[in-house]
XYZ file of C-alpha atoms in Angstrom:
566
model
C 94.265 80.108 119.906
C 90.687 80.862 120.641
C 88.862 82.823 118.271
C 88.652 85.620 120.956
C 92.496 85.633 121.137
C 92.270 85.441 117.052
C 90.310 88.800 116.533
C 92.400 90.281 119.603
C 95.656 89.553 118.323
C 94.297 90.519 115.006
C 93.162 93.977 116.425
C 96.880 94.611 117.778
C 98.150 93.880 114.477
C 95.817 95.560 112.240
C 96.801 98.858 114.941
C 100.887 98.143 114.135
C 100.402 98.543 110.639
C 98.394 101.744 110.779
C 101.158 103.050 112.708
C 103.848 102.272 110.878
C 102.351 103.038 107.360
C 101.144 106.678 108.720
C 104.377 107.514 110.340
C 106.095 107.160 106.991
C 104.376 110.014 106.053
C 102.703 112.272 108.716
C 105.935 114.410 109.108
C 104.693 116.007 105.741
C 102.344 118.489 106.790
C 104.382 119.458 110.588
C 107.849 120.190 108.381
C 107.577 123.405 108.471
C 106.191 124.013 112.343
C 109.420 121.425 113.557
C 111.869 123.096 111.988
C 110.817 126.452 113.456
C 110.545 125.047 116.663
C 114.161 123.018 116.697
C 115.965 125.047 114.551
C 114.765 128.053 112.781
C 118.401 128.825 111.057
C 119.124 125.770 109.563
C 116.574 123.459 110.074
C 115.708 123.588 106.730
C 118.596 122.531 105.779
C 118.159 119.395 107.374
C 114.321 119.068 106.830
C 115.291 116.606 103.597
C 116.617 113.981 106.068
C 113.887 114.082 108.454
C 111.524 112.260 106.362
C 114.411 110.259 104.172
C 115.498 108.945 107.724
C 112.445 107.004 108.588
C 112.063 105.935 104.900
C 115.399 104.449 104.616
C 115.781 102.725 107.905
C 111.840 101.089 107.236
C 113.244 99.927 103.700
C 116.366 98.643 103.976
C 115.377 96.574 107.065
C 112.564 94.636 105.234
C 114.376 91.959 103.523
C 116.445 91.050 107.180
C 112.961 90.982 108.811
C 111.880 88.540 106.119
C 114.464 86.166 106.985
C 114.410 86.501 110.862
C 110.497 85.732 111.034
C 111.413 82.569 109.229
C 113.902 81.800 111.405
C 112.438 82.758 115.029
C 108.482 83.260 114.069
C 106.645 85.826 113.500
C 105.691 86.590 116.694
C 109.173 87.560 118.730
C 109.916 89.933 115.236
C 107.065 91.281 115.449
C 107.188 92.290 118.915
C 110.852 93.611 118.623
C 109.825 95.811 115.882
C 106.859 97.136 117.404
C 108.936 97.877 120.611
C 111.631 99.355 118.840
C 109.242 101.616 117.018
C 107.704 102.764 120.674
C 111.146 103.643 121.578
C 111.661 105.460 118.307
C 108.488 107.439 118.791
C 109.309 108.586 122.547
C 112.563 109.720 121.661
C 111.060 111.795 118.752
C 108.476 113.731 121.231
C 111.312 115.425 123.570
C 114.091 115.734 120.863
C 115.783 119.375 121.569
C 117.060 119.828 117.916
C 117.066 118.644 114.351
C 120.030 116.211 114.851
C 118.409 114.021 117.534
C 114.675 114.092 115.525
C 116.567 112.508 112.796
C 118.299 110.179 114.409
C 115.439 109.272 116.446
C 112.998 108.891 113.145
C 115.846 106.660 111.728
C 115.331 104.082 114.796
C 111.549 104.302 114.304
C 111.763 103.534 110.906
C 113.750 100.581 111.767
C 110.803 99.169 113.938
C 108.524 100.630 111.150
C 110.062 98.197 108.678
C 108.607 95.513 110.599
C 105.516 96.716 110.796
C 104.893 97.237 107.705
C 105.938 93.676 106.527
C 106.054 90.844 109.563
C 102.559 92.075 110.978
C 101.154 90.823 107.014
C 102.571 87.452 107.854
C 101.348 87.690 111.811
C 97.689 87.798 110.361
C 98.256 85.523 107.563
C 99.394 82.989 110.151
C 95.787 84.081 112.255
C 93.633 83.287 109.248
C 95.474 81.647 106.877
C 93.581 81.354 103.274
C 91.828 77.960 102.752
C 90.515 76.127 99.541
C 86.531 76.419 99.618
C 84.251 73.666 97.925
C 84.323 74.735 94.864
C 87.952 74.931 94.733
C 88.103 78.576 94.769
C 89.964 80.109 97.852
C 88.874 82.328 101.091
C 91.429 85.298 101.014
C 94.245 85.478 103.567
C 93.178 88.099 106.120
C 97.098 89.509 106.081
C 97.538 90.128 102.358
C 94.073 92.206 101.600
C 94.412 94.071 104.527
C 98.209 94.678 103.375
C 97.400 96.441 99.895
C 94.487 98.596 101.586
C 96.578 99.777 104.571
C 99.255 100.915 102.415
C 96.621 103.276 99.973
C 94.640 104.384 102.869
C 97.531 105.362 105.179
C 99.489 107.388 102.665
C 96.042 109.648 102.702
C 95.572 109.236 106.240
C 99.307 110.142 106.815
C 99.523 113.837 106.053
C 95.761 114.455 107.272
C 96.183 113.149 110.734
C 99.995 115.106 110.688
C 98.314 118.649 110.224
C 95.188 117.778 112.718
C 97.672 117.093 115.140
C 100.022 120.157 114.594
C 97.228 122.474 114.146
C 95.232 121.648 117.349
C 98.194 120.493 119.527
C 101.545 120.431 118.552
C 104.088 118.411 116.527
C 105.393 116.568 119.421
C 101.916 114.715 119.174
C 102.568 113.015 115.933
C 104.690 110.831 117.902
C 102.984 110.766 121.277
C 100.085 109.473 120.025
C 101.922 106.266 118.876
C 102.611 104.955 122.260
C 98.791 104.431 123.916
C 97.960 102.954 120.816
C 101.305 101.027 120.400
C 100.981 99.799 123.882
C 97.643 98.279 123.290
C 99.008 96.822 120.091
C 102.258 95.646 122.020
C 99.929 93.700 124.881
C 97.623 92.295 122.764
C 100.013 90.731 120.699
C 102.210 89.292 123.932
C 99.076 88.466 125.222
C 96.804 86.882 122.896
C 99.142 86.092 119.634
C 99.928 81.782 120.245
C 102.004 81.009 116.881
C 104.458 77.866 116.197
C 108.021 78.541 116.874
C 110.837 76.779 114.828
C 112.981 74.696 116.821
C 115.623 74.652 113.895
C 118.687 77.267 114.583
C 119.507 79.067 110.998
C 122.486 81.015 110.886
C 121.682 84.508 109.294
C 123.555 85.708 106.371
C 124.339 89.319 107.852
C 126.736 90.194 105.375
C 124.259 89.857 102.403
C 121.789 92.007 104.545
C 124.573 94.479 104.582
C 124.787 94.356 101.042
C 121.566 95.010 100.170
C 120.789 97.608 102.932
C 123.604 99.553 101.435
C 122.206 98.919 97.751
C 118.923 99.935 98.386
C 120.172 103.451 100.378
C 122.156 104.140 97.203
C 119.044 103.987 95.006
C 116.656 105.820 97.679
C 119.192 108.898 97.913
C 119.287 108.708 94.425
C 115.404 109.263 93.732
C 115.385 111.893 97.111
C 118.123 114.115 95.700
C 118.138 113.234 92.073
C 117.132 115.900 90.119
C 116.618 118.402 93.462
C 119.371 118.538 95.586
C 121.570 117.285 92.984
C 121.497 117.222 89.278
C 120.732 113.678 87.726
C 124.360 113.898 85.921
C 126.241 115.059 88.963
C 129.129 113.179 90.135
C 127.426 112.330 93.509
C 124.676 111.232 92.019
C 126.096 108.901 89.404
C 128.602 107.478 91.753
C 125.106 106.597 94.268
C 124.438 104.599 90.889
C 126.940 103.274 90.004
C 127.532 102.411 93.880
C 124.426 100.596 94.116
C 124.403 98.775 91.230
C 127.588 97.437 92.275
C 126.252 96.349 95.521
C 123.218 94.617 94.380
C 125.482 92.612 92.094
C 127.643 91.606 94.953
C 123.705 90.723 96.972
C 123.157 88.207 94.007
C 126.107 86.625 94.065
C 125.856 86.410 97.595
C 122.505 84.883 97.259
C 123.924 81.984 95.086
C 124.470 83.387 92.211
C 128.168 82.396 92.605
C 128.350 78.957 94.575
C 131.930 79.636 95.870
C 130.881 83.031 98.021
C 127.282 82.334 98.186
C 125.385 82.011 101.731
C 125.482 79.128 103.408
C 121.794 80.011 103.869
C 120.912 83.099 101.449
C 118.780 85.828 103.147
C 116.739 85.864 99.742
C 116.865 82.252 98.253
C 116.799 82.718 94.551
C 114.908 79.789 93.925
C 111.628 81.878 94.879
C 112.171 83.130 91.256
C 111.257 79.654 90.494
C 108.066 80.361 91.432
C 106.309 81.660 88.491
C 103.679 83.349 90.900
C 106.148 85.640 92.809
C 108.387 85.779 89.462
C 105.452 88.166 88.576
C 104.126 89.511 91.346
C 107.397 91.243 92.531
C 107.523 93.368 89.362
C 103.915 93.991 89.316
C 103.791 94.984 93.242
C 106.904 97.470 91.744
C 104.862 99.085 89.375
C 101.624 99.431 91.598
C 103.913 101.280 94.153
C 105.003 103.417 91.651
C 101.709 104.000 90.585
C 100.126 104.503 93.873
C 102.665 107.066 95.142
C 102.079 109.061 91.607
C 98.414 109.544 92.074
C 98.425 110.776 95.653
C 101.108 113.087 95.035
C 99.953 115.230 91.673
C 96.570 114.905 92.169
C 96.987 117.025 95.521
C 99.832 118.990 93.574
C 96.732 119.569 90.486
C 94.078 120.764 93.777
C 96.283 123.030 95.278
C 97.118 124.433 92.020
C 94.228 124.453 89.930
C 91.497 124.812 92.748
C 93.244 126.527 95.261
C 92.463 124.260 98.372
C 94.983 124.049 100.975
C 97.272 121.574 101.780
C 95.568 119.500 104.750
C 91.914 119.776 102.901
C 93.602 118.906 99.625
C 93.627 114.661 101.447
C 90.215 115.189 102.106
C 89.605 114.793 98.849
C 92.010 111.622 98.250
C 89.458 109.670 100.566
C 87.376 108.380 97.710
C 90.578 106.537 96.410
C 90.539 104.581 100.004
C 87.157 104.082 99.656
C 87.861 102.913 96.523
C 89.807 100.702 98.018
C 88.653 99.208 100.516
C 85.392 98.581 98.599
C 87.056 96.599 95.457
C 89.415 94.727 98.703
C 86.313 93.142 99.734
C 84.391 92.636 96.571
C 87.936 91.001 95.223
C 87.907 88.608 98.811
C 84.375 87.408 97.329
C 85.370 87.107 93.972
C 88.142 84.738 94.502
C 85.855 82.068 96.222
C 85.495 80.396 93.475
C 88.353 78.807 91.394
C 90.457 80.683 88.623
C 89.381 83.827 89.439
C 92.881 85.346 91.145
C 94.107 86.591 87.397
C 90.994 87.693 86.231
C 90.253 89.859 89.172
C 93.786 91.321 89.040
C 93.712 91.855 85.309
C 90.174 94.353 85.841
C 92.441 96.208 88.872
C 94.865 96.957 86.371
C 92.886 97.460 83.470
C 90.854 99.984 85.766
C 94.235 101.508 87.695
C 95.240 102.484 83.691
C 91.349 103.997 82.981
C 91.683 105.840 86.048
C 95.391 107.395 84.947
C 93.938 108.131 81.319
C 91.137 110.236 82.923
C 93.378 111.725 85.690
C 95.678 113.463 82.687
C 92.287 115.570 80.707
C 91.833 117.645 84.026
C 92.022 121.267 83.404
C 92.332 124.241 85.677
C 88.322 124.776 85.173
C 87.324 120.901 85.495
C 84.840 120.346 88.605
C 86.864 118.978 91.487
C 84.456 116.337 91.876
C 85.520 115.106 88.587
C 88.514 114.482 89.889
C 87.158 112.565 93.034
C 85.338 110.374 90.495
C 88.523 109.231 88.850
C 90.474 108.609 92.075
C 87.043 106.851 93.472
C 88.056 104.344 89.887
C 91.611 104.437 90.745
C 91.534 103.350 94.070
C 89.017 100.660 93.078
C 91.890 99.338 90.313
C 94.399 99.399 93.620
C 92.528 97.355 95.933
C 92.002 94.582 93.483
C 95.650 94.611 92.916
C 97.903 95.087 95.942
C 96.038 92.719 97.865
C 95.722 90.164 95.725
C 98.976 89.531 94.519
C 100.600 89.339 98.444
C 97.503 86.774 99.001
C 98.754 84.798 95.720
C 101.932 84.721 96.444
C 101.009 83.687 100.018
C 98.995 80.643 98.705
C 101.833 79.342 96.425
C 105.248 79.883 98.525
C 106.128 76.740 101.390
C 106.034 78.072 104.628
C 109.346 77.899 105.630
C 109.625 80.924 103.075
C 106.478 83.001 103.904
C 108.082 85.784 105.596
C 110.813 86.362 102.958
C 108.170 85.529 100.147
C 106.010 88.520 101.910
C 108.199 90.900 102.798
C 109.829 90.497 99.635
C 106.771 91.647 97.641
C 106.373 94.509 99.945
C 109.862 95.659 99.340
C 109.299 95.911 95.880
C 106.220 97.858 96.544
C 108.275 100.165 98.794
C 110.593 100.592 96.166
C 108.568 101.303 93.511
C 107.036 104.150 95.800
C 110.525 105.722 95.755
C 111.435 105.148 92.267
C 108.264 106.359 90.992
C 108.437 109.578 93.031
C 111.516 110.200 91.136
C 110.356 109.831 88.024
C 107.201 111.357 88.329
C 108.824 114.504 89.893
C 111.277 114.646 87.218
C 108.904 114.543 84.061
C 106.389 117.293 86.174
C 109.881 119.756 86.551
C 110.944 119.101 82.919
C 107.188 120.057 81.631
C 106.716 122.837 83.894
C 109.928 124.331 82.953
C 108.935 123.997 79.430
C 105.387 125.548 79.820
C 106.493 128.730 81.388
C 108.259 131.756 80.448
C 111.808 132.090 82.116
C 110.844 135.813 83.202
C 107.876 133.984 85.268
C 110.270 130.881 86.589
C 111.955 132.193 89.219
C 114.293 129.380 89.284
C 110.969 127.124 90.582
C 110.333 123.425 89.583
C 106.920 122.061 89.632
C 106.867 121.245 93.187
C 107.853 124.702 94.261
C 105.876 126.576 91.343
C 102.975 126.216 94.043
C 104.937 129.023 96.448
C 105.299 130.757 93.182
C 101.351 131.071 92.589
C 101.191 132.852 95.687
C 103.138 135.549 94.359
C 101.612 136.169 91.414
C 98.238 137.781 90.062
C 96.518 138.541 87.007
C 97.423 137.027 83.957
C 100.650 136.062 85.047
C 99.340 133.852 87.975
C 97.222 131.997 85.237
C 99.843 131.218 83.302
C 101.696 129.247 85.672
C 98.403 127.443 86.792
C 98.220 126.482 83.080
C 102.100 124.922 83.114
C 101.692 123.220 86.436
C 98.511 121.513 85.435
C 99.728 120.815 82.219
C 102.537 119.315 83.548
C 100.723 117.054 85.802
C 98.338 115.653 82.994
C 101.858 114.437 81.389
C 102.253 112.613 84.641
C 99.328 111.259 84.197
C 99.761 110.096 80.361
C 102.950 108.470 81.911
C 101.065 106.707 84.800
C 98.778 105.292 82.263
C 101.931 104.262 80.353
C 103.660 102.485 83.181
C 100.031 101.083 84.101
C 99.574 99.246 81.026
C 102.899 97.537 81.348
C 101.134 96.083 84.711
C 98.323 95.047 82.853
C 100.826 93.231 80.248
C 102.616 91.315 83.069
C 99.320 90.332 84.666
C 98.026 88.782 81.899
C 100.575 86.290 82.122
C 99.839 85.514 85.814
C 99.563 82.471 86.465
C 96.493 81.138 89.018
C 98.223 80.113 92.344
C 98.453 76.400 93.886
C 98.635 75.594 97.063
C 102.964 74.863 98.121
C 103.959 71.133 98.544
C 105.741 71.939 101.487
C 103.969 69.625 104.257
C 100.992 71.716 106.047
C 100.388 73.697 102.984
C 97.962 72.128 100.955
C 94.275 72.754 101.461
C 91.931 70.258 101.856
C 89.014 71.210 99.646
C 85.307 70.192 101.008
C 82.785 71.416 103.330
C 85.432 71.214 106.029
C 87.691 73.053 104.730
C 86.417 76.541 106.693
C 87.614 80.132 105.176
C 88.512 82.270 107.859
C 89.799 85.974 107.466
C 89.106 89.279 108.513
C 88.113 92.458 106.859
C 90.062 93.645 104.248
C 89.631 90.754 101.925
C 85.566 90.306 102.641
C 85.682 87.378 105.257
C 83.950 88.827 108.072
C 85.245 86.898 111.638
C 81.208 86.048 112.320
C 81.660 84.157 108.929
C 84.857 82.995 109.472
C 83.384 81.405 113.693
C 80.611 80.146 111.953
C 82.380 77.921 109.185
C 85.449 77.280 110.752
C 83.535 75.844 113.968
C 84.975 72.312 115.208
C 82.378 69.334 115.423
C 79.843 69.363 117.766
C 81.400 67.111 120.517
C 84.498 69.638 120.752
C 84.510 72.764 123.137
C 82.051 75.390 121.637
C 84.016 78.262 119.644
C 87.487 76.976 120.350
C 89.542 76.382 117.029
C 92.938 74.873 119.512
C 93.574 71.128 119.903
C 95.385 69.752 122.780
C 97.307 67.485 121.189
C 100.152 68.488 118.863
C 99.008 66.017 115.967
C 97.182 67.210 112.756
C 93.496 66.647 113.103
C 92.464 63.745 111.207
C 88.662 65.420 110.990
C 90.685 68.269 108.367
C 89.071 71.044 110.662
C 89.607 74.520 112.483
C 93.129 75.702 112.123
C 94.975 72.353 111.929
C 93.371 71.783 108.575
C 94.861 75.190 107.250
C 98.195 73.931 107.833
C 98.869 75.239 111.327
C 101.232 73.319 113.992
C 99.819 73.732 117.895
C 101.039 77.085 119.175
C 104.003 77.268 121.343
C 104.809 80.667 121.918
């Protein structure tokens, strides 16, 4: 590809993970408006599955994308999944009632699964991360830009949801995906030249099955556990019992038992070999967690405590992305230079647990720009974490296992999202149920003790803002909790090395050119400037003609890239 075609296909991709990050969310804030509009009866009945549709279907699709961009390149997944999620979204904007919306959102979110995970191995394949001079290495463009996406989005998400709903209507939330979609959709046809296997794999469908129907068990388990149902309620323990069963049957499938195991597993187990991603998928887990726990209770602690309103309540997550997005790029620097990769993720986590252990000594009367201050140092922890550990585990894994390696990690982050929402909501319903007087209850958990306040006056009214933000610095003592168990795993990471797998090692030198994008602090002027082929080749072209590595150890064929053929 030319470099042009680089940053294009870079833009498209950069685009298809916006989208499909915000969507998961942006339903939040236009609920309440859809439901009256569809189905004012019963529509909030239903409302649950509206946003548990998208979230399963994106899940439980990841670890079959994985495995298909292996098999068929990144490129044709990554084009179905951005189609199907165009589809998705047109079918959303002119559903007539709650039935179609839901199924609709559940085909979106099947597209949406691929963009959240195949478009991180799209760019990582654009500017993969090289070995710099000093034996450091550049950043992958793919994995930085991965971890900050998913922080930024989830505040994006419900702001963007009640802009549109407010000023134009909830149909819009999905319109606006397809100009933008489109543009992704060409840019990638058009511009995106990636090698194509000309191996055949077969597929192991049934263990996609398996764990599909595994991880739906455990996500209807943390959306009704505890809400809908009660966490010892038949249905509920037989969803746990269910999936445990299921993932059982997934590992054996994998090759945990030789005599039923996959010809060729969907998730080899011998990436567990790998002492990099043997860490890095538990880690990812616990950041998810983490990350969904913040965003959530500190806007539950604003509404409460401060009394701003819902869609101005994410105005004042954004300095947690900027957090973000600052400590993404000082982290891309930082790694430059060799054994660095554990030392910057060990600070994240250290800073992610700080952050926690300020979040839980907010009171009803602390400044809300306290609380900005402490999600500006938690999202600062977050973007030297999440992005580093896809980028490590991106350096170490062969190639032929990339896009399981990837998606893998962001599965795990996914599901530690889920799981942590669970968790957190349950210890904030338990506390707030102890904190208040049953005569003030009304039958209200922590979430809903927010249309309680609006109720109540005086001295009453008080003494529920006491419980709920009482019950939210618990959350927060338990954040910092589950935090320092990251910090204990990362401590033992090890510091990545380039895969054996032919094409993957780096040679280190003046030749050996970083390229990446924002997101991990490469900027593409950098990236033109270094990665520039000698002076006898076509100016600001990094393609060969010939299909051979290039004995010079420059431009892309010295990061380990075949010709393009797609």
């Amino acid at each position: 590809m030319t470099l042009t075609q680089m940053r294009l296909a870079t833009i498209g991709a950069v685009l298809s993970m916006i989208l499909g990050i915000v969507d998961s969310n942006i339903v939040a804030t236009a609920a309440w408006p859809i439901t009256k509009s569809l189905d004012p009866v019963h529509g909030l009945d239903l409302l649950p599955w509206l946003i548990t549709a998208y979230a399963l279907a994106s899940t439980v699709t990841q670890p079959l994308y994985g495995k298909l961009t292996d098999v068929y390149g990144p490129k044709k997944v990554y084009l179905f999944s951005l189609a199907t999620f165009l589809v998705g979204s047109a079918l959303c904007g002119i559903a007539q009632n709650m039935q179609e919306l839901i199924a609709f959102r559940a085909l979106q979110g099947i597209g949406g699964g691929g963009l959240m995970s195949v478009t991180l191995v799209v760019v990582l394949n654009i500017w993969p991360p090289k070995t710099t001079s000093s034996g450091g290495s550049t950043g992958g463009g793919g994995a930085g830009m991965g971890g900050v996406m998913t922080g930024v989005c989830i505040v994006v998400g419900p702001l963007a949801g009640g802009f549109l709903t407010e000023h134009f209507s909830w149909r819009w939330i999905f319109y606006v995906n397809l100009p933008l979609g489109l543009i992704a959709l060409a840019l990638g046809a058009l511009c995106l030249k990636l090698p194509v296997s000309s191996d055949r794999h077969p597929i192991d469908y049934t263990g996609a099955l398996l764990i599909a129907a595994a991880t739906s068990a455990l996500l209807l388990v943390t959306e009704w556990g505890g809400t809908e149902h009660a966490w010892g309620s038949p249905l509920i323990v037989l969803l746990i019992l269910g999936g445990a069963v299921l993932l059982v049957a997934f590992l054996l499938r994998q090759g945990l038992w030789p005599r039923i195991a996959a010809r060729e597993p969907l998730f080899p187990l011998s990436l567990f070999r790998n002492p990099v991603f043997r860490l890095a998928s538990p880690q990812q887990f616990i950041s998810g967690m983490v990350t969904m726990g913040s965003v959530v209770y500190v806007a539950l602690y604003l509404q409460a405590a401060q009394g701003v309103k819902p869609t101005l309540a994410g105005v004042h997550l954004l300095p947690m992305a900027f957090g973000m997005i600052i400590s993404a790029v000082v982290a891309g620097r930082l790694i430059r230079r060799p054994g660095r990769f554990r030392l910057v993720m060990v600070i994240g986590t250290v800073m992610v647990m700080a952050a926690f252990a300020l979040l839980s000594r907010l009171h009803p009367d602390t400044s809300v720009w306290v609380a900005n201050l402490d999600l500006l140092l938690l999202g600062a922890g977050l973007g030297m974490v999440l992005g580093m550990a896809l980028l490590a585990v991106q350096v170490s894994v062969p190639r032929e296992q990339l896009g399981v390696a990837i998606t893998s990690v962001r599965f795990s982050q996914t599901l530690g999202g889920a799981v942590g929402s669970a968790v957190f909501g349950t210890i904030l319903a338990r506390e707030f149920a102890s904190r208040v007087p049953d005569d003030l209850k009304g039958g209200s958990s922590g979430r809903s003790g927010i249309a309680l306040l609006q109720t109540l006056t005086g001295q009453a009214r008080q003494t529920v803002v006491d419980a709920l933000v009482g019950a939210t610095d618990r959350v927060f003592v338990s954040g910092a909790g589950i935090a320092a168990l990251a910090v204990l795993i990362t401590l033992f990471f090890r510091e990545p090395r380039p895969a054996t797998a032919p094409g993957a090692e780096q040679p280190a030198g003046p030749q050996a050119a970083p390229a990446g994008p924002a997101g991990t602090g490469d900027g593409a002027e950098e990236a033109a400037a270094e990665a520039a082929p000698a002076p006898e080749a076509p100016a600001r072209r990094l393609r060969r003609p010939a299909p051979r590595p290039n004995p010079a150890g420059g431009g892309l064929e010295a990061g380990g890239l075949e010709p393009p053929v797609s």
